[in-house]
Amino acid sequence: WPKQPYARELERLCRNVEVHNLSRVGQGALALKQRFKHQVLENSRVRAKDPAFEHWLVYGGGLNSVGTPKSTNKHMRDLFVAAHDHHFKVIGLSLTPWGDLKDKRWRGEQGLEHVRVTKEVVDFNMSRLTPEQAFGDYGRKRPGGVEAPWDPRELPDIAIDLYDSALRDRDADAQDLETVRAALAKDKRWKQAHTKLDEAAREAELDRDAALLAELPRWFLRAELRSFDHIHPNAEGHRIIAATMCPQLPASWGCSCEPIEAAAAAP
């Protein structure tokens, strides 16, 4: 976001910080991992061992590959390990709220899939999953496989939840539950996904899924914080991102958060 991005706001708030944004629009977790390795870890001019400075990776990726959450989590994990092994500390920003009922991707079974994969990537960043839940088969080459406990290098040193923050429209009107349930019962993709269930189990699953779909608007980005679509926050959204991050940032950054604390608590 070129107009007043949260990175510039952090430089304003934190007197000891210099930010270099190396991300690229449209890149998934694999491409971001490769870019960081090439631009930073293989760059001889980056002296992360210098005791006079701290080096931090602030990672906010994953949305462009969210459709494959276990692969996305695996590439994020690999990047966190590589950063830690090269004397970086890591701040993991969760995905931000996104979605709109006018977007057909958020209707019926597709809507269920999108909210679930989004939360799976969010929950990995926030250390809420086991390795098996986070990676599935992608964790087979992990030392000890998915049965081994977490190595601290695999996770952010500081994890910040932007998904369940002041960015989300938590006071939005829910969809009518019965209307959603009736539409979901006719959804071809939903029916196909549940053909092996008996009638009682299918009805119970229908109730759970309809309740989740009805609540979706409360997990979307607030309308007044959207830029050109329902995915990218505008300048005010970026100010809220900075406000949410600020109290959780290291003391060594020298951040002054008091003037913007109200933004993070905005309805």
PDB file of C-alpha atoms in Angstrom:
ATOM      1  CA  TRP A   1       0.000   0.000   0.000  1.00  0.00           C
ATOM      2  CA  PRO A   2       1.818   3.129  -1.220  1.00  0.00           C
ATOM      3  CA  LYS A   3      -0.145   5.752   0.691  1.00  0.00           C
ATOM      4  CA  GLN A   4       0.831   6.026   4.372  1.00  0.00           C
ATOM      5  CA  PRO A   5       1.622   2.301   4.867  1.00  0.00           C
ATOM      6  CA  TYR A   6       1.990   0.882   8.353  1.00  0.00           C
ATOM      7  CA  ALA A   7       5.760   0.557   7.834  1.00  0.00           C
ATOM      8  CA  ARG A   8       6.123   4.329   7.554  1.00  0.00           C
ATOM      9  CA  GLU A   9       3.868   4.774  10.579  1.00  0.00           C
ATOM     10  CA  LEU A  10       6.144   2.472  12.577  1.00  0.00           C
ATOM     11  CA  GLU A  11       9.169   4.560  11.641  1.00  0.00           C
ATOM     12  CA  ARG A  12       7.312   7.626  12.906  1.00  0.00           C
ATOM     13  CA  LEU A  13       6.281   5.959  16.169  1.00  0.00           C
ATOM     14  CA  CYS A  14       9.508   4.083  16.913  1.00  0.00           C
ATOM     15  CA  ARG A  15      12.577   6.289  17.154  1.00  0.00           C
ATOM     16  CA  ASN A  16      15.126   3.462  16.800  1.00  0.00           C
ATOM     17  CA  VAL A  17      13.642   1.782  13.720  1.00  0.00           C
ATOM     18  CA  GLU A  18      14.488   1.854  10.027  1.00  0.00           C
ATOM     19  CA  VAL A  19      12.178  -0.187   7.779  1.00  0.00           C
ATOM     20  CA  HIS A  20      12.985  -1.727   4.397  1.00  0.00           C
ATOM     21  CA  ASN A  21       9.955  -3.181   2.615  1.00  0.00           C
ATOM     22  CA  LEU A  22      11.060  -6.053   0.373  1.00  0.00           C
ATOM     23  CA  SER A  23       7.661  -7.594  -0.324  1.00  0.00           C
ATOM     24  CA  ARG A  24       6.053  -7.742  -3.750  1.00  0.00           C
ATOM     25  CA  VAL A  25       2.397  -7.538  -4.739  1.00  0.00           C
ATOM     26  CA  GLY A  26       0.771 -10.857  -5.568  1.00  0.00           C
ATOM     27  CA  GLN A  27       3.465 -13.137  -4.136  1.00  0.00           C
ATOM     28  CA  GLY A  28       2.550 -16.211  -2.126  1.00  0.00           C
ATOM     29  CA  ALA A  29       4.480 -17.711   0.771  1.00  0.00           C
ATOM     30  CA  LEU A  30       6.933 -19.627  -1.432  1.00  0.00           C
ATOM     31  CA  ALA A  31       7.851 -16.578  -3.521  1.00  0.00           C
ATOM     32  CA  LEU A  32       8.228 -14.402  -0.411  1.00  0.00           C
ATOM     33  CA  LYS A  33      10.515 -17.007   1.153  1.00  0.00           C
ATOM     34  CA  GLN A  34      12.691 -17.114  -1.938  1.00  0.00           C
ATOM     35  CA  ARG A  35      12.757 -13.322  -2.200  1.00  0.00           C
ATOM     36  CA  PHE A  36      13.843 -12.875   1.412  1.00  0.00           C
ATOM     37  CA  LYS A  37      16.611 -15.437   1.021  1.00  0.00           C
ATOM     38  CA  HIS A  38      17.878 -13.776  -2.162  1.00  0.00           C
ATOM     39  CA  GLN A  39      17.483 -10.129  -1.123  1.00  0.00           C
ATOM     40  CA  VAL A  40      18.552 -10.451   2.513  1.00  0.00           C
ATOM     41  CA  LEU A  41      20.092 -13.725   3.628  1.00  0.00           C
ATOM     42  CA  GLU A  42      22.386 -14.027   0.598  1.00  0.00           C
ATOM     43  CA  ASN A  43      23.206 -10.302   0.618  1.00  0.00           C
ATOM     44  CA  SER A  44      26.725  -9.762   1.959  1.00  0.00           C
ATOM     45  CA  ARG A  45      25.909  -6.125   2.750  1.00  0.00           C
ATOM     46  CA  VAL A  46      23.400  -7.197   5.389  1.00  0.00           C
ATOM     47  CA  ARG A  47      25.446  -7.717   8.539  1.00  0.00           C
ATOM     48  CA  ALA A  48      22.925  -9.291  10.870  1.00  0.00           C
ATOM     49  CA  LYS A  49      25.698 -10.389  13.271  1.00  0.00           C
ATOM     50  CA  ASP A  50      26.674  -6.789  14.012  1.00  0.00           C
ATOM     51  CA  PRO A  51      26.071  -6.410  17.784  1.00  0.00           C
ATOM     52  CA  ALA A  52      25.358  -2.701  17.356  1.00  0.00           C
ATOM     53  CA  PHE A  53      22.044  -3.433  15.630  1.00  0.00           C
ATOM     54  CA  GLU A  54      19.003  -5.666  15.894  1.00  0.00           C
ATOM     55  CA  HIS A  55      17.601  -7.171  12.712  1.00  0.00           C
ATOM     56  CA  TRP A  56      13.939  -8.160  12.528  1.00  0.00           C
ATOM     57  CA  LEU A  57      11.843  -9.837   9.868  1.00  0.00           C
ATOM     58  CA  VAL A  58       8.298  -8.438   9.973  1.00  0.00           C
ATOM     59  CA  TYR A  59       6.283 -10.990   8.040  1.00  0.00           C
ATOM     60  CA  GLY A  60       2.764 -10.237   6.829  1.00  0.00           C
ATOM     61  CA  GLY A  61       2.412 -12.652   3.909  1.00  0.00           C
ATOM     62  CA  GLY A  62       0.348 -15.724   3.161  1.00  0.00           C
ATOM     63  CA  LEU A  63      -2.885 -14.417   1.675  1.00  0.00           C
ATOM     64  CA  ASN A  64      -1.869 -14.918  -1.953  1.00  0.00           C
ATOM     65  CA  SER A  65      -1.367 -18.641  -1.303  1.00  0.00           C
ATOM     66  CA  VAL A  66      -4.046 -19.074   1.352  1.00  0.00           C
ATOM     67  CA  GLY A  67      -5.922 -21.623  -0.768  1.00  0.00           C
ATOM     68  CA  THR A  68      -3.219 -24.168   0.141  1.00  0.00           C
ATOM     69  CA  PRO A  69      -2.843 -23.435   3.854  1.00  0.00           C
ATOM     70  CA  LYS A  70      -0.592 -26.335   4.865  1.00  0.00           C
ATOM     71  CA  SER A  71       1.856 -25.548   2.061  1.00  0.00           C
ATOM     72  CA  THR A  72       1.684 -21.856   2.967  1.00  0.00           C
ATOM     73  CA  ASN A  73       2.363 -22.639   6.631  1.00  0.00           C
ATOM     74  CA  LYS A  74       5.300 -24.843   5.671  1.00  0.00           C
ATOM     75  CA  HIS A  75       6.934 -22.079   3.596  1.00  0.00           C
ATOM     76  CA  MET A  76       6.317 -19.562   6.381  1.00  0.00           C
ATOM     77  CA  ARG A  77       7.888 -21.991   8.845  1.00  0.00           C
ATOM     78  CA  ASP A  78      10.939 -22.459   6.607  1.00  0.00           C
ATOM     79  CA  LEU A  79      11.383 -18.708   6.322  1.00  0.00           C
ATOM     80  CA  PHE A  80      11.131 -18.196  10.081  1.00  0.00           C
ATOM     81  CA  VAL A  81      13.779 -20.889  10.648  1.00  0.00           C
ATOM     82  CA  ALA A  82      16.096 -19.372   8.031  1.00  0.00           C
ATOM     83  CA  ALA A  83      15.685 -15.891   9.508  1.00  0.00           C
ATOM     84  CA  HIS A  84      16.410 -17.117  13.037  1.00  0.00           C
ATOM     85  CA  ASP A  85      19.446 -19.057  11.834  1.00  0.00           C
ATOM     86  CA  HIS A  86      20.811 -15.847  10.315  1.00  0.00           C
ATOM     87  CA  HIS A  87      20.483 -13.835  13.552  1.00  0.00           C
ATOM     88  CA  PHE A  88      17.116 -12.236  12.774  1.00  0.00           C
ATOM     89  CA  LYS A  89      14.207 -12.117  15.155  1.00  0.00           C
ATOM     90  CA  VAL A  90      10.719 -12.493  13.714  1.00  0.00           C
ATOM     91  CA  ILE A  91       7.447 -10.634  14.079  1.00  0.00           C
ATOM     92  CA  GLY A  92       4.591 -12.556  12.496  1.00  0.00           C
ATOM     93  CA  LEU A  93       1.560 -10.547  11.460  1.00  0.00           C
ATOM     94  CA  SER A  94      -1.523 -12.643  10.918  1.00  0.00           C
ATOM     95  CA  LEU A  95      -3.616 -12.233   7.797  1.00  0.00           C
ATOM     96  CA  THR A  96      -5.972  -9.281   7.925  1.00  0.00           C
ATOM     97  CA  PRO A  97      -9.767  -9.702   7.605  1.00  0.00           C
ATOM     98  CA  TRP A  98     -11.019 -10.015   4.052  1.00  0.00           C
ATOM     99  CA  GLY A  99     -14.110 -11.050   2.121  1.00  0.00           C
ATOM    100  CA  ASP A 100     -17.438  -9.729   0.901  1.00  0.00           C
ATOM    101  CA  LEU A 101     -20.764 -11.404   0.242  1.00  0.00           C
ATOM    102  CA  LYS A 102     -20.816  -9.795  -3.217  1.00  0.00           C
ATOM    103  CA  ASP A 103     -17.740 -11.883  -4.033  1.00  0.00           C
ATOM    104  CA  LYS A 104     -18.967 -15.340  -5.112  1.00  0.00           C
ATOM    105  CA  ARG A 105     -15.936 -16.919  -3.425  1.00  0.00           C
ATOM    106  CA  TRP A 106     -17.641 -16.198  -0.107  1.00  0.00           C
ATOM    107  CA  ARG A 107     -20.925 -17.973  -0.828  1.00  0.00           C
ATOM    108  CA  GLY A 108     -21.947 -21.464   0.200  1.00  0.00           C
ATOM    109  CA  GLU A 109     -19.288 -24.176   0.399  1.00  0.00           C
ATOM    110  CA  GLN A 110     -16.711 -21.850  -1.174  1.00  0.00           C
ATOM    111  CA  GLY A 111     -17.267 -19.337   1.607  1.00  0.00           C
ATOM    112  CA  LEU A 112     -16.743 -22.063   4.191  1.00  0.00           C
ATOM    113  CA  GLU A 113     -13.515 -23.126   2.502  1.00  0.00           C
ATOM    114  CA  HIS A 114     -12.185 -19.566   2.392  1.00  0.00           C
ATOM    115  CA  VAL A 115     -12.850 -18.780   6.041  1.00  0.00           C
ATOM    116  CA  ARG A 116     -11.381 -22.104   7.150  1.00  0.00           C
ATOM    117  CA  VAL A 117      -8.151 -21.854   5.180  1.00  0.00           C
ATOM    118  CA  THR A 118      -7.761 -18.231   6.280  1.00  0.00           C
ATOM    119  CA  LYS A 119      -8.111 -19.192   9.928  1.00  0.00           C
ATOM    120  CA  GLU A 120      -5.687 -22.093   9.448  1.00  0.00           C
ATOM    121  CA  VAL A 121      -2.931 -19.728   8.302  1.00  0.00           C
ATOM    122  CA  VAL A 122      -3.832 -17.245  11.056  1.00  0.00           C
ATOM    123  CA  ASP A 123      -3.735 -19.970  13.705  1.00  0.00           C
ATOM    124  CA  PHE A 124      -0.294 -21.166  12.607  1.00  0.00           C
ATOM    125  CA  ASN A 125       1.096 -17.641  12.903  1.00  0.00           C
ATOM    126  CA  MET A 126      -0.468 -17.340  16.353  1.00  0.00           C
ATOM    127  CA  SER A 127       0.962 -20.727  17.510  1.00  0.00           C
ATOM    128  CA  ARG A 128      -2.489 -22.260  18.009  1.00  0.00           C
ATOM    129  CA  LEU A 129      -1.857 -25.430  15.989  1.00  0.00           C
ATOM    130  CA  THR A 130       0.133 -28.596  16.435  1.00  0.00           C
ATOM    131  CA  PRO A 131       2.755 -29.283  13.743  1.00  0.00           C
ATOM    132  CA  GLU A 132       0.475 -31.937  12.256  1.00  0.00           C
ATOM    133  CA  GLN A 133      -2.445 -29.509  12.072  1.00  0.00           C
ATOM    134  CA  ALA A 134      -0.240 -26.813  10.576  1.00  0.00           C
ATOM    135  CA  PHE A 135       1.605 -28.844   7.935  1.00  0.00           C
ATOM    136  CA  GLY A 136      -0.060 -32.211   7.366  1.00  0.00           C
ATOM    137  CA  ASP A 137       1.974 -34.184   4.826  1.00  0.00           C
ATOM    138  CA  TYR A 138       4.161 -31.128   4.195  1.00  0.00           C
ATOM    139  CA  GLY A 139       5.707 -31.706   7.621  1.00  0.00           C
ATOM    140  CA  ARG A 140       7.205 -35.104   6.804  1.00  0.00           C
ATOM    141  CA  LYS A 141      10.694 -33.668   6.164  1.00  0.00           C
ATOM    142  CA  ARG A 142      10.595 -31.565   9.301  1.00  0.00           C
ATOM    143  CA  PRO A 143      13.116 -32.839  11.906  1.00  0.00           C
ATOM    144  CA  GLY A 144      11.172 -35.405  13.891  1.00  0.00           C
ATOM    145  CA  GLY A 145       8.245 -35.174  11.472  1.00  0.00           C
ATOM    146  CA  VAL A 146       4.942 -33.732  12.614  1.00  0.00           C
ATOM    147  CA  GLU A 147       5.139 -35.678  15.887  1.00  0.00           C
ATOM    148  CA  ALA A 148       8.048 -33.600  17.224  1.00  0.00           C
ATOM    149  CA  PRO A 149       7.183 -30.583  19.397  1.00  0.00           C
ATOM    150  CA  TRP A 150       7.645 -27.067  18.134  1.00  0.00           C
ATOM    151  CA  ASP A 151      11.165 -25.700  17.837  1.00  0.00           C
ATOM    152  CA  PRO A 152      11.033 -21.987  18.815  1.00  0.00           C
ATOM    153  CA  ARG A 153      12.852 -21.167  15.556  1.00  0.00           C
ATOM    154  CA  GLU A 154       9.774 -22.305  13.619  1.00  0.00           C
ATOM    155  CA  LEU A 155       7.477 -19.667  15.109  1.00  0.00           C
ATOM    156  CA  PRO A 156       7.506 -15.877  15.392  1.00  0.00           C
ATOM    157  CA  ASP A 157       9.162 -14.338  18.428  1.00  0.00           C
ATOM    158  CA  ILE A 158       6.222 -11.938  18.527  1.00  0.00           C
ATOM    159  CA  ALA A 159       2.865 -12.906  16.962  1.00  0.00           C
ATOM    160  CA  ILE A 160       0.276 -10.193  16.330  1.00  0.00           C
ATOM    161  CA  ASP A 161      -3.334 -11.046  15.555  1.00  0.00           C
ATOM    162  CA  LEU A 162      -4.629  -8.615  12.934  1.00  0.00           C
ATOM    163  CA  TYR A 163      -7.435 -10.965  11.875  1.00  0.00           C
ATOM    164  CA  ASP A 164      -9.323 -10.597  15.165  1.00  0.00           C
ATOM    165  CA  SER A 165      -8.556  -6.911  15.622  1.00  0.00           C
ATOM    166  CA  ALA A 166     -10.201  -3.527  15.166  1.00  0.00           C
ATOM    167  CA  LEU A 167      -9.934  -4.126  11.417  1.00  0.00           C
ATOM    168  CA  ARG A 168     -12.778  -6.665  11.428  1.00  0.00           C
ATOM    169  CA  ASP A 169     -16.415  -5.645  11.223  1.00  0.00           C
ATOM    170  CA  ARG A 170     -17.399  -7.375  14.449  1.00  0.00           C
ATOM    171  CA  ASP A 171     -20.688  -5.436  14.743  1.00  0.00           C
ATOM    172  CA  ALA A 172     -21.938  -6.246  11.235  1.00  0.00           C
ATOM    173  CA  ASP A 173     -25.375  -7.783  10.828  1.00  0.00           C
ATOM    174  CA  ALA A 174     -25.270 -11.561  10.588  1.00  0.00           C
ATOM    175  CA  GLN A 175     -27.012 -13.270   7.703  1.00  0.00           C
ATOM    176  CA  ASP A 176     -30.400 -14.862   8.360  1.00  0.00           C
ATOM    177  CA  LEU A 177     -29.575 -18.340   9.632  1.00  0.00           C
ATOM    178  CA  GLU A 178     -32.524 -20.188   8.103  1.00  0.00           C
ATOM    179  CA  THR A 179     -32.003 -18.578   4.705  1.00  0.00           C
ATOM    180  CA  VAL A 180     -28.333 -19.492   4.752  1.00  0.00           C
ATOM    181  CA  ARG A 181     -29.102 -23.034   5.880  1.00  0.00           C
ATOM    182  CA  ALA A 182     -31.644 -23.589   3.118  1.00  0.00           C
ATOM    183  CA  ALA A 183     -29.240 -22.282   0.447  1.00  0.00           C
ATOM    184  CA  LEU A 184     -26.364 -24.381   1.781  1.00  0.00           C
ATOM    185  CA  ALA A 185     -28.502 -27.537   1.747  1.00  0.00           C
ATOM    186  CA  LYS A 186     -28.926 -27.013  -2.029  1.00  0.00           C
ATOM    187  CA  ASP A 187     -25.283 -26.156  -2.678  1.00  0.00           C
ATOM    188  CA  LYS A 188     -23.846 -28.811  -5.033  1.00  0.00           C
ATOM    189  CA  ARG A 189     -20.338 -28.550  -3.635  1.00  0.00           C
ATOM    190  CA  TRP A 190     -21.557 -28.826  -0.050  1.00  0.00           C
ATOM    191  CA  LYS A 191     -23.721 -31.849  -0.850  1.00  0.00           C
ATOM    192  CA  GLN A 192     -20.876 -33.557  -2.671  1.00  0.00           C
ATOM    193  CA  ALA A 193     -18.533 -32.989   0.275  1.00  0.00           C
ATOM    194  CA  HIS A 194     -20.981 -34.636   2.682  1.00  0.00           C
ATOM    195  CA  THR A 195     -22.403 -37.546   0.671  1.00  0.00           C
ATOM    196  CA  LYS A 196     -20.810 -40.173   2.927  1.00  0.00           C
ATOM    197  CA  LEU A 197     -22.517 -38.919   6.084  1.00  0.00           C
ATOM    198  CA  ASP A 198     -25.739 -40.446   7.361  1.00  0.00           C
ATOM    199  CA  GLU A 199     -28.767 -38.187   7.627  1.00  0.00           C
ATOM    200  CA  ALA A 200     -28.311 -37.273  11.295  1.00  0.00           C
ATOM    201  CA  ALA A 201     -24.623 -36.450  10.862  1.00  0.00           C
ATOM    202  CA  ARG A 202     -25.327 -34.478   7.694  1.00  0.00           C
ATOM    203  CA  GLU A 203     -28.004 -32.400   9.430  1.00  0.00           C
ATOM    204  CA  ALA A 204     -25.667 -31.695  12.334  1.00  0.00           C
ATOM    205  CA  GLU A 205     -22.910 -30.631   9.936  1.00  0.00           C
ATOM    206  CA  LEU A 206     -25.381 -28.466   8.052  1.00  0.00           C
ATOM    207  CA  ASP A 207     -26.322 -26.697  11.280  1.00  0.00           C
ATOM    208  CA  ARG A 208     -22.664 -26.014  12.148  1.00  0.00           C
ATOM    209  CA  ASP A 209     -21.733 -24.826   8.681  1.00  0.00           C
ATOM    210  CA  ALA A 210     -24.796 -22.603   8.338  1.00  0.00           C
ATOM    211  CA  ALA A 211     -23.997 -20.949  11.673  1.00  0.00           C
ATOM    212  CA  LEU A 212     -20.447 -20.265  10.482  1.00  0.00           C
ATOM    213  CA  LEU A 213     -21.649 -18.813   7.170  1.00  0.00           C
ATOM    214  CA  ALA A 214     -24.202 -16.614   8.891  1.00  0.00           C
ATOM    215  CA  GLU A 215     -21.415 -15.043  10.969  1.00  0.00           C
ATOM    216  CA  LEU A 216     -19.073 -14.384   8.015  1.00  0.00           C
ATOM    217  CA  PRO A 217     -19.830 -10.637   7.685  1.00  0.00           C
ATOM    218  CA  ARG A 218     -18.418 -10.154  11.176  1.00  0.00           C
ATOM    219  CA  TRP A 219     -15.044 -11.460   9.963  1.00  0.00           C
ATOM    220  CA  PHE A 220     -14.748  -9.144   6.965  1.00  0.00           C
ATOM    221  CA  LEU A 221     -12.676  -5.968   6.740  1.00  0.00           C
ATOM    222  CA  ARG A 222     -14.703  -2.956   7.884  1.00  0.00           C
ATOM    223  CA  ALA A 223     -16.171  -1.109   4.894  1.00  0.00           C
ATOM    224  CA  GLU A 224     -14.652   2.250   5.868  1.00  0.00           C
ATOM    225  CA  LEU A 225     -11.183   0.674   6.053  1.00  0.00           C
ATOM    226  CA  ARG A 226     -11.202  -0.793   2.530  1.00  0.00           C
ATOM    227  CA  SER A 227      -9.155   0.648  -0.292  1.00  0.00           C
ATOM    228  CA  PHE A 228      -9.957  -0.475  -3.851  1.00  0.00           C
ATOM    229  CA  ASP A 229     -11.357  -3.851  -2.750  1.00  0.00           C
ATOM    230  CA  HIS A 230     -12.369  -5.866   0.316  1.00  0.00           C
ATOM    231  CA  ILE A 231      -8.865  -7.292   0.735  1.00  0.00           C
ATOM    232  CA  HIS A 232      -6.493  -4.329   0.999  1.00  0.00           C
ATOM    233  CA  PRO A 233      -6.804  -1.892   3.927  1.00  0.00           C
ATOM    234  CA  ASN A 234      -6.664   1.829   3.133  1.00  0.00           C
ATOM    235  CA  ALA A 235      -4.476   4.398   4.896  1.00  0.00           C
ATOM    236  CA  GLU A 236      -6.711   4.398   7.979  1.00  0.00           C
ATOM    237  CA  GLY A 237      -6.559   0.603   8.019  1.00  0.00           C
ATOM    238  CA  HIS A 238      -2.770   0.779   7.943  1.00  0.00           C
ATOM    239  CA  ARG A 239      -2.840   3.225  10.847  1.00  0.00           C
ATOM    240  CA  ILE A 240      -4.870   0.663  12.811  1.00  0.00           C
ATOM    241  CA  ILE A 241      -2.362  -2.045  11.881  1.00  0.00           C
ATOM    242  CA  ALA A 242       0.426   0.102  13.324  1.00  0.00           C
ATOM    243  CA  ALA A 243      -1.669   0.894  16.394  1.00  0.00           C
ATOM    244  CA  THR A 244      -2.341  -2.803  16.982  1.00  0.00           C
ATOM    245  CA  MET A 245       1.330  -3.673  16.595  1.00  0.00           C
ATOM    246  CA  CYS A 246       2.820  -0.843  18.619  1.00  0.00           C
ATOM    247  CA  PRO A 247       2.171  -2.015  22.230  1.00  0.00           C
ATOM    248  CA  GLN A 248       3.566  -5.467  21.407  1.00  0.00           C
ATOM    249  CA  LEU A 249       6.803  -4.287  19.782  1.00  0.00           C
ATOM    250  CA  PRO A 250      10.198  -4.675  21.526  1.00  0.00           C
ATOM    251  CA  ALA A 251      11.208  -2.021  24.039  1.00  0.00           C
ATOM    252  CA  SER A 252      14.461  -1.612  22.096  1.00  0.00           C
ATOM    253  CA  TRP A 253      12.523  -0.117  19.193  1.00  0.00           C
ATOM    254  CA  GLY A 254      11.730   2.963  21.300  1.00  0.00           C
ATOM    255  CA  CYS A 255       8.075   3.174  20.270  1.00  0.00           C
ATOM    256  CA  SER A 256       5.686   5.786  21.607  1.00  0.00           C
ATOM    257  CA  CYS A 257       2.228   4.252  21.349  1.00  0.00           C
ATOM    258  CA  GLU A 258       0.045   6.483  23.485  1.00  0.00           C
ATOM    259  CA  PRO A 259      -1.174   8.848  20.730  1.00  0.00           C
ATOM    260  CA  ILE A 260      -2.532   6.004  18.603  1.00  0.00           C
ATOM    261  CA  GLU A 261      -3.817   3.516  21.158  1.00  0.00           C
ATOM    262  CA  ALA A 262      -7.398   4.662  20.515  1.00  0.00           C
ATOM    263  CA  ALA A 263      -7.135   3.508  16.888  1.00  0.00           C
ATOM    264  CA  ALA A 264      -6.555  -0.091  17.875  1.00  0.00           C
ATOM    265  CA  ALA A 265      -9.639  -0.047  20.099  1.00  0.00           C
ATOM    266  CA  ALA A 266     -11.941   1.614  17.557  1.00  0.00           C
ATOM    267  CA  PRO A 267     -15.247  -0.216  16.887  1.00  0.00           C
TER     268      PRO A 267
END
